[in-house]
mmCIF file of C-alpha atoms in Angstrom:
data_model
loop_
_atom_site.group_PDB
_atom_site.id
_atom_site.type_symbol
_atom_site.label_atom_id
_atom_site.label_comp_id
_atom_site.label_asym_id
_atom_site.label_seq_id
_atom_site.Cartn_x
_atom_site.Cartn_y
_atom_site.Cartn_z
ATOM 1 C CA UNK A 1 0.000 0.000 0.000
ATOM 2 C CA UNK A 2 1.103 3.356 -0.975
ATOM 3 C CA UNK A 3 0.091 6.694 1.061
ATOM 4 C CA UNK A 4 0.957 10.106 -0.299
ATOM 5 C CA UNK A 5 0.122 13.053 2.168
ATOM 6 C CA UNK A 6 1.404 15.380 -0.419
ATOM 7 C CA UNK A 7 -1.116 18.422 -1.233
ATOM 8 C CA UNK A 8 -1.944 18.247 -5.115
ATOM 9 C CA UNK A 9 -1.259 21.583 -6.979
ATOM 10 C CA UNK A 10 -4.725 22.723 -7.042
ATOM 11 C CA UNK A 11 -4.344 23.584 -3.218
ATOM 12 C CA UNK A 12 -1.158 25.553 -3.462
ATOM 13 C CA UNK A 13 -2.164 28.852 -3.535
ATOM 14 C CA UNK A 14 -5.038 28.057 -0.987
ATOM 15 C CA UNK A 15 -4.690 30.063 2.490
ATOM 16 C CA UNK A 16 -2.722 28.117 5.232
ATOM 17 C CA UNK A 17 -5.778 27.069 7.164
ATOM 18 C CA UNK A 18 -7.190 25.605 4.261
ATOM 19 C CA UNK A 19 -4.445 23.597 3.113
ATOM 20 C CA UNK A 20 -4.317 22.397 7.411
ATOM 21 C CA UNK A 21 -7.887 21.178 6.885
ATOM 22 C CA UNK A 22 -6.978 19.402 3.666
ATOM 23 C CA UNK A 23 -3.799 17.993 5.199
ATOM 24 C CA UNK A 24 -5.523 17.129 8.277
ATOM 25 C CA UNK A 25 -8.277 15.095 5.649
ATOM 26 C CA UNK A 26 -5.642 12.968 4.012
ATOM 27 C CA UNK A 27 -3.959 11.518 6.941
ATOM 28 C CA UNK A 28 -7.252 10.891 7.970
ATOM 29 C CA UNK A 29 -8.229 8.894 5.135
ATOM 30 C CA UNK A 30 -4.823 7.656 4.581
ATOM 31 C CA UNK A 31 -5.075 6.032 8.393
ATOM 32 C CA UNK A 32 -8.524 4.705 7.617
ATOM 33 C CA UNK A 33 -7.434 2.837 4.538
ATOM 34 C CA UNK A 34 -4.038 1.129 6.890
ATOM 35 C CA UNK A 35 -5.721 -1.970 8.020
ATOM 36 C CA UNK A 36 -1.837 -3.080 9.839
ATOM 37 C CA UNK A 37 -2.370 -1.538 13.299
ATOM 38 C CA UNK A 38 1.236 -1.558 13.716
ATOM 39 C CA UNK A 39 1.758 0.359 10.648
ATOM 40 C CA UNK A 40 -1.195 2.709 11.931
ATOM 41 C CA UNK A 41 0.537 3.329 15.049
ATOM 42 C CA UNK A 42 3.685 4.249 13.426
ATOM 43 C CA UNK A 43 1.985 6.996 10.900
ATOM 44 C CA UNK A 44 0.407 8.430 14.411
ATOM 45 C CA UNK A 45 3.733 8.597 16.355
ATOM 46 C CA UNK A 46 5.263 12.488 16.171
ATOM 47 C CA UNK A 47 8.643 12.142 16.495
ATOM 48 C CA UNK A 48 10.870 15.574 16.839
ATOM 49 C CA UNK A 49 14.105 14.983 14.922
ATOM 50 C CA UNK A 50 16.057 13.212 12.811
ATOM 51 C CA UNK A 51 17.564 10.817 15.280
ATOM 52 C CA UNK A 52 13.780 9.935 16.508
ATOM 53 C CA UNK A 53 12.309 9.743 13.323
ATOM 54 C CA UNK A 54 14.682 6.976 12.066
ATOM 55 C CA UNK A 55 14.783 4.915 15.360
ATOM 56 C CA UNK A 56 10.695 5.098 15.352
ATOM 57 C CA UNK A 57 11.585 3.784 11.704
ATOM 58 C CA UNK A 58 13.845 1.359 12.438
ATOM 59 C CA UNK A 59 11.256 0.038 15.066
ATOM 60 C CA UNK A 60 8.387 -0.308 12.929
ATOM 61 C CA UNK A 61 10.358 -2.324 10.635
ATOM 62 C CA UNK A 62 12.277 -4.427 12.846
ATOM 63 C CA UNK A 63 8.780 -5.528 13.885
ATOM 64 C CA UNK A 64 7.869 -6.166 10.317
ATOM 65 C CA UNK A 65 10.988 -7.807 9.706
ATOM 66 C CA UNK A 66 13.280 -5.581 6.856
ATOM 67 C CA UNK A 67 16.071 -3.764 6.946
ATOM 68 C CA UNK A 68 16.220 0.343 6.859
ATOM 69 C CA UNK A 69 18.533 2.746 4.952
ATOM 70 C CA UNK A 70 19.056 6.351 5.439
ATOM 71 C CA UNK A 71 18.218 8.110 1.746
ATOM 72 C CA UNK A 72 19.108 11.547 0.741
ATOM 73 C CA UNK A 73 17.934 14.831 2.686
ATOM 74 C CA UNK A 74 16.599 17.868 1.169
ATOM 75 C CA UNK A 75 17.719 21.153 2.955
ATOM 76 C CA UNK A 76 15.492 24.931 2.717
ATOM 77 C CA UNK A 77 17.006 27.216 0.751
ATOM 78 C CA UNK A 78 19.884 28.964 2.111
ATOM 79 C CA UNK A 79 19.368 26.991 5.142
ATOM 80 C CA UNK A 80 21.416 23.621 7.124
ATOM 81 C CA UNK A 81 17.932 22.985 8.081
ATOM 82 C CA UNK A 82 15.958 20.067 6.991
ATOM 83 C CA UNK A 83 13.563 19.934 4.456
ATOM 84 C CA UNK A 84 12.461 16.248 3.465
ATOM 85 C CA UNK A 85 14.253 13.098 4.898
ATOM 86 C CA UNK A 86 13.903 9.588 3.417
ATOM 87 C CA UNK A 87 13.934 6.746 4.873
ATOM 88 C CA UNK A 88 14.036 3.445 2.473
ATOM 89 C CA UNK A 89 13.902 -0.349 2.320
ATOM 90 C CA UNK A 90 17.366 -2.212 2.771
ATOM 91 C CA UNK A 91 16.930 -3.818 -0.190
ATOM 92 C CA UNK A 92 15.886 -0.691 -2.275
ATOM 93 C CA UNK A 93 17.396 -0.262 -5.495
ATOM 94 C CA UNK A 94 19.878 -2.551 -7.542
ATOM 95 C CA UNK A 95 24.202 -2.186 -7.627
ATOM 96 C CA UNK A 96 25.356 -0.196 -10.969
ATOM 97 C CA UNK A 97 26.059 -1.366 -13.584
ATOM 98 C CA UNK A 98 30.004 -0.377 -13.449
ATOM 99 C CA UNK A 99 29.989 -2.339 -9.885
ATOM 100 C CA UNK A 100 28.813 -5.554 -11.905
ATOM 101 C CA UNK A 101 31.207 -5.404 -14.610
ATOM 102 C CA UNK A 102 34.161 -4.757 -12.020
ATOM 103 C CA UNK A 103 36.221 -7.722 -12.189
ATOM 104 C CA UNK A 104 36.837 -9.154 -8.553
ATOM 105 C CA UNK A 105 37.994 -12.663 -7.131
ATOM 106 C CA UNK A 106 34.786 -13.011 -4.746
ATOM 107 C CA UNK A 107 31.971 -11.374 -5.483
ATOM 108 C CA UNK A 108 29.376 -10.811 -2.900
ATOM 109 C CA UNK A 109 25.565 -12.109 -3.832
ATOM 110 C CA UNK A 110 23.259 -8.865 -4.930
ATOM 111 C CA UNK A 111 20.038 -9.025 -2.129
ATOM 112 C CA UNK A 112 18.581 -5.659 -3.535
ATOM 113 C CA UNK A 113 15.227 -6.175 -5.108
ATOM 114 C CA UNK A 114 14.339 -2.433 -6.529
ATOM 115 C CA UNK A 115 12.048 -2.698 -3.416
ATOM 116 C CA UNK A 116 9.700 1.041 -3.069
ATOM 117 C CA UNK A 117 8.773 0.489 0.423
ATOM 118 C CA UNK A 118 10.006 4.141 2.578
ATOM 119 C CA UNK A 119 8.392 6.858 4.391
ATOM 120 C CA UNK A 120 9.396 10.426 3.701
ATOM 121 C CA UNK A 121 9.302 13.266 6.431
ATOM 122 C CA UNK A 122 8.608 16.820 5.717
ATOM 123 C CA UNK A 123 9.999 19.606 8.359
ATOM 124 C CA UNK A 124 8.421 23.045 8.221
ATOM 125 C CA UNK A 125 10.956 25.698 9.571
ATOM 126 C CA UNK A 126 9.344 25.187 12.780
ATOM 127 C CA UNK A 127 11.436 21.977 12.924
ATOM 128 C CA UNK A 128 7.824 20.330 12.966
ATOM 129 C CA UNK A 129 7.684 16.570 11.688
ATOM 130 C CA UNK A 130 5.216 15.560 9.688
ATOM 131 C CA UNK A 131 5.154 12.237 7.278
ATOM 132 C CA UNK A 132 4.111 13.024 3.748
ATOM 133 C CA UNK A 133 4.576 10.032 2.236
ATOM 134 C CA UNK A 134 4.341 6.307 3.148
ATOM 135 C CA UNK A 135 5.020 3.380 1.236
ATOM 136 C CA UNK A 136 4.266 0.420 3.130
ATOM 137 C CA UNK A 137 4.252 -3.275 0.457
ATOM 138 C CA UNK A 138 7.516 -4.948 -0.193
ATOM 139 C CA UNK A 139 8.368 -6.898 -3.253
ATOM 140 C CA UNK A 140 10.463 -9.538 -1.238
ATOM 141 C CA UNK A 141 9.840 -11.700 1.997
ATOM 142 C CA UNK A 142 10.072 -10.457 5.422
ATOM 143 C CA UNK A 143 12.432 -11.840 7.599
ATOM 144 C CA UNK A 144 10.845 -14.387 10.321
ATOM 145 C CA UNK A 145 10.565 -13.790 14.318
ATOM 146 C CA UNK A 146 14.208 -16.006 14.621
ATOM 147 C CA UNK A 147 15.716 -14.039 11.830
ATOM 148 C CA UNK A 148 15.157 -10.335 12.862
ATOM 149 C CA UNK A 149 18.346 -10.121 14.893
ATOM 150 C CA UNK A 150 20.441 -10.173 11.585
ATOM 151 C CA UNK A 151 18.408 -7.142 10.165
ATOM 152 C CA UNK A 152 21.564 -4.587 10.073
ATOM 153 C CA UNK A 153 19.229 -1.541 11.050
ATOM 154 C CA UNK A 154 18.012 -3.980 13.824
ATOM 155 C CA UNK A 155 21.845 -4.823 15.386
ATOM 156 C CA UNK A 156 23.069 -2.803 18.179
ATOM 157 C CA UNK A 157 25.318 -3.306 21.124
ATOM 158 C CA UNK A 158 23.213 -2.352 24.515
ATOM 159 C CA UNK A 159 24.767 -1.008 27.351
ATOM 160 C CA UNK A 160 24.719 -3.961 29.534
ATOM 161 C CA UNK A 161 26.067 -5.995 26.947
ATOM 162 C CA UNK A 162 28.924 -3.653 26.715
ATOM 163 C CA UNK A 163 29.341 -3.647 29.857
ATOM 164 C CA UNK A 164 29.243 -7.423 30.399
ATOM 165 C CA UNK A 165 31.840 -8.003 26.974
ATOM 166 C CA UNK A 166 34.372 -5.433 28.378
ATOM 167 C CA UNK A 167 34.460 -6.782 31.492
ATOM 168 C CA UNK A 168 34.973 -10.428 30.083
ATOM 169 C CA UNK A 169 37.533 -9.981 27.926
ATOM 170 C CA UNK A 170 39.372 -7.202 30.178
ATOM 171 C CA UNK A 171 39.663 -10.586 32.106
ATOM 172 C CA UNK A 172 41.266 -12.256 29.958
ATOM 173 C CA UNK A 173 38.416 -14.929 28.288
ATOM 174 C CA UNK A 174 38.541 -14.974 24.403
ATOM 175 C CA UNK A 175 35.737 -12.404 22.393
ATOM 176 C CA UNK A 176 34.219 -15.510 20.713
ATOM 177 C CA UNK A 177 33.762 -17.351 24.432
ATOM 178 C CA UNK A 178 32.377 -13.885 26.163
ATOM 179 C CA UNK A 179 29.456 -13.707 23.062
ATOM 180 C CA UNK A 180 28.675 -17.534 23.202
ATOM 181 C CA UNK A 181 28.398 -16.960 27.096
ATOM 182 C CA UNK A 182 25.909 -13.760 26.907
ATOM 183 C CA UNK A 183 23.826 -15.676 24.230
ATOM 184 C CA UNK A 184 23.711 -18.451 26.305
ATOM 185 C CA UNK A 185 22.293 -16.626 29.505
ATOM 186 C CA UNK A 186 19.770 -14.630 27.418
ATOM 187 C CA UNK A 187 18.638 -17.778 25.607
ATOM 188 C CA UNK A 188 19.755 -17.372 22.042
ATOM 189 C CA UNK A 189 22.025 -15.247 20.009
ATOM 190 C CA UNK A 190 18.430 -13.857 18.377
ATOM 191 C CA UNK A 191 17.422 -12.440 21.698
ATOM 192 C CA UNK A 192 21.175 -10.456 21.476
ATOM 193 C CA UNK A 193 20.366 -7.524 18.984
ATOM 194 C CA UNK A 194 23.362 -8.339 17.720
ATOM 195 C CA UNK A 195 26.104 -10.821 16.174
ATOM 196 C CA UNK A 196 29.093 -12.377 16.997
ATOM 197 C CA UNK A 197 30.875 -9.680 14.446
ATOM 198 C CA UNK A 198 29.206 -6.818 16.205
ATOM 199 C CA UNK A 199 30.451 -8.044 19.639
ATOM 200 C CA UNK A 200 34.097 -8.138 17.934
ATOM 201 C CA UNK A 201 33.893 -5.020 16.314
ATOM 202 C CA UNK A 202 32.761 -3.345 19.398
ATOM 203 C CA UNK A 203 35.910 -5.059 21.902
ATOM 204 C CA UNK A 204 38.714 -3.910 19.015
ATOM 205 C CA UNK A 205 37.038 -0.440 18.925
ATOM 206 C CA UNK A 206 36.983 -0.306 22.916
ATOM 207 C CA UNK A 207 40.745 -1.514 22.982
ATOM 208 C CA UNK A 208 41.918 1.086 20.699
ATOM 209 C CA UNK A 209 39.602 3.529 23.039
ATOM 210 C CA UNK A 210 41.378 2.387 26.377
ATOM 211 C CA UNK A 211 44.784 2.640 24.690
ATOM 212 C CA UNK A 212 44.562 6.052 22.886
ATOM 213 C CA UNK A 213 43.377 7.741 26.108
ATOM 214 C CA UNK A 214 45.446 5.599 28.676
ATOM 215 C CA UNK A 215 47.914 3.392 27.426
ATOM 216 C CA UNK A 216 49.392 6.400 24.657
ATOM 217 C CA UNK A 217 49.363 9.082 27.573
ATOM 218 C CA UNK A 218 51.306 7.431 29.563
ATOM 219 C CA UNK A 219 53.824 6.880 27.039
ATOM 220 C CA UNK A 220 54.011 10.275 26.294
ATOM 221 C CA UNK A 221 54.648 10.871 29.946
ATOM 222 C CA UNK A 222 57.129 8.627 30.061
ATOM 223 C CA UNK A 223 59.050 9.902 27.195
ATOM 224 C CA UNK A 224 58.425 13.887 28.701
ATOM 225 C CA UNK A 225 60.052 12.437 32.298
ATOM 226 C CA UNK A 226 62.827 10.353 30.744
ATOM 227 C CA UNK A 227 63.692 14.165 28.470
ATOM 228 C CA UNK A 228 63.756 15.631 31.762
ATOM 229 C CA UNK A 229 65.930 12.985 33.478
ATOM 230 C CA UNK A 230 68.376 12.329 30.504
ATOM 231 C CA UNK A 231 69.458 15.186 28.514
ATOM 232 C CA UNK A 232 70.686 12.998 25.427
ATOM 233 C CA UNK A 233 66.869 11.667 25.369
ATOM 234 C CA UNK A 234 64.984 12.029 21.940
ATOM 235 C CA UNK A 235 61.389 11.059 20.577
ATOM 236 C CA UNK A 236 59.238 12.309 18.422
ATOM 237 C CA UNK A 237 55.671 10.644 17.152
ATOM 238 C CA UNK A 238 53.949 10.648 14.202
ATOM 239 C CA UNK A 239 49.882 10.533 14.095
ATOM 240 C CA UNK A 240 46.703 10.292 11.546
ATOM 241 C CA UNK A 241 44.681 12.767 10.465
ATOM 242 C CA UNK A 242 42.002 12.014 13.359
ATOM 243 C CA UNK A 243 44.987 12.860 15.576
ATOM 244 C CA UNK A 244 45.723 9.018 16.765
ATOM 245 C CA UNK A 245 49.233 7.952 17.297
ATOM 246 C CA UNK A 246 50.407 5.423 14.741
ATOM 247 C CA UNK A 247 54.045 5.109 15.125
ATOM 248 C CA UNK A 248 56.818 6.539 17.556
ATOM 249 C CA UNK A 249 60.531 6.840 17.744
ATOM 250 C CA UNK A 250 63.437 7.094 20.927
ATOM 251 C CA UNK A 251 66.890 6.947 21.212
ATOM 252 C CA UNK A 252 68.704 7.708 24.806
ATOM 253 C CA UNK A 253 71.629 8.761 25.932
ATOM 254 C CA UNK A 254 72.981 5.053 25.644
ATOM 255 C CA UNK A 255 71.702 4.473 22.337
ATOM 256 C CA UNK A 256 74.188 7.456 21.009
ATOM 257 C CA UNK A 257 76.929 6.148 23.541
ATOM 258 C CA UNK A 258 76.852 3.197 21.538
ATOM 259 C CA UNK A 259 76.743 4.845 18.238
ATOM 260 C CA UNK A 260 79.579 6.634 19.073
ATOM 261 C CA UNK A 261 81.559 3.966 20.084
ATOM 262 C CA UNK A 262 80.533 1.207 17.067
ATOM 263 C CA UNK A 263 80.215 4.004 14.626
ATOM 264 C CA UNK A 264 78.325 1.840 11.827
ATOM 265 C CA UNK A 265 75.347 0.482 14.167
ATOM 266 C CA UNK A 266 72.391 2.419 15.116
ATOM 267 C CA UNK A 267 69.694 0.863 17.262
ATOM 268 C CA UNK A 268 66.017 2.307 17.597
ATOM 269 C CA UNK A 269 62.760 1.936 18.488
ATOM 270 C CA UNK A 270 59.719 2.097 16.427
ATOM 271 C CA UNK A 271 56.620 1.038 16.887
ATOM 272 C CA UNK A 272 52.741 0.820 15.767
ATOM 273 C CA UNK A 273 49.932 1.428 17.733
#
């Protein structure tokens, strides 16, 4: 079923209260003619923002059982605010054709189906919310009750399960063993909201975290105190354009002792982080 809230050109130029009245008619009818209560619910839901309009979204269609993707945004004129926002089936739309002539060793399987199912916002410059346009059949199957959890738009990383996975494998137990542990006390990866990549993704990210604000301060202490201590003490660092160390060098007052002394050896230090 497809709902357009859209006013048709003949009410343009029609005073503002009349085109409220008209506006207010189509939802009206629009909400009469959804027979999916879910789906009814959703259309009646006022979210405020961006961030609530795509996690009310996301919800309704987790509960269906498809994927979401953010579309393009429409800003007013001369403006960073809003205009339209889309919001579109995972499997909307097909790869291009210069993707599918690129010559590559493995080639993942295409699962977009052209699929027109979305909802479109409109934001007056009141930063008022309103859906104009709702698309609500797909043109591929739903994913069951036991399948939901793979949905990507569905997948997230709670904060008790962050909690619980950073305190595991600060311990010392493997990433794989701290997942199959938390899906075993909640009964089932699918009752998770996420997958064993997710939970992987999320300890590397928190171990670069931990070490770019702990572990890579206290080098650079280190280094500072040793300068202070040892007047033939060098270092320098080298970092990315996000401002993260990636490599760093030292030499001491023994390491040019030695050079001195040997004349064609030269020890240092580099490393990645």
């Amino acid at each position: 079923m497809e709902i357009d809230f859209s006013l048709n050109e003949e009410f343009e130029h029609m005073d503002d209260e009349m085109n409220v009245n008209v506006f207010e008619m189509e939802i009206s009818r629009a909400e009469t003619d959804c027979n999916d209560p879910i789906a009814r619910s959703f259309l009646n839901t006022v979210v405020r923002n961006e961030e609530e309009a795509y996690k009310h979204y996301c919800a309704y269609a987790h509960y269906v059982g498809f994927g979401v993707r953010k579309d393009h945004t429409t800003y007013w004129a001369k403006s960073k605010q809003i205009k339209l926002k889309y919001y579109i089936c995972g499997k909307s739309g097909h790869k291009r054709e210069s993707q599918l002539a690129t010559t590559v060793k493995y080639r993942k399987t295409d699962t977009r189906t052209g699929c027109q199912a979305m909802v479109r916002y409109a934001i007056d410059l009141d930063g008022n919310w309103t859906i104009e346009k709702f698309v609500e059949s797909h043109n591929h199957p739903l994913a069951e009750s036991g399948d939901k959890h793979l949905l990507c738009s569905s997948r997230k990383i709670r904060e008790l399960n962050a909690n619980l996975l950073r305190s595991m494998t600060g311990s010392g137990i493997r990433a794989a063993d701290a997942f199959n542990f938390h899906a075993t006390e909640v009964g089932g990866v699918e009752n998770l909201e996420c997958i064993r990549q997710d939970a992987y993704n999320f300890i590397q990210r928190d171990k670069r975290s931990r070490i770019e604000q702990g572990d890579v301060n206290s080098l650079l202490q280190l280094f500072m105190e040793r300068q202070n201590e040892d007047n033939m003490f060098a270092w320098d660092f080298q970092s990315d354009d996000e401002g993260r160390l990636t490599r760093f060098f030292l030499s001491d007052g023994s390491c040019k002792l030695d050079y001195d002394c040997f004349g064609d050896v030269i020890i240092f230090a580099l490393a990645t982080v």
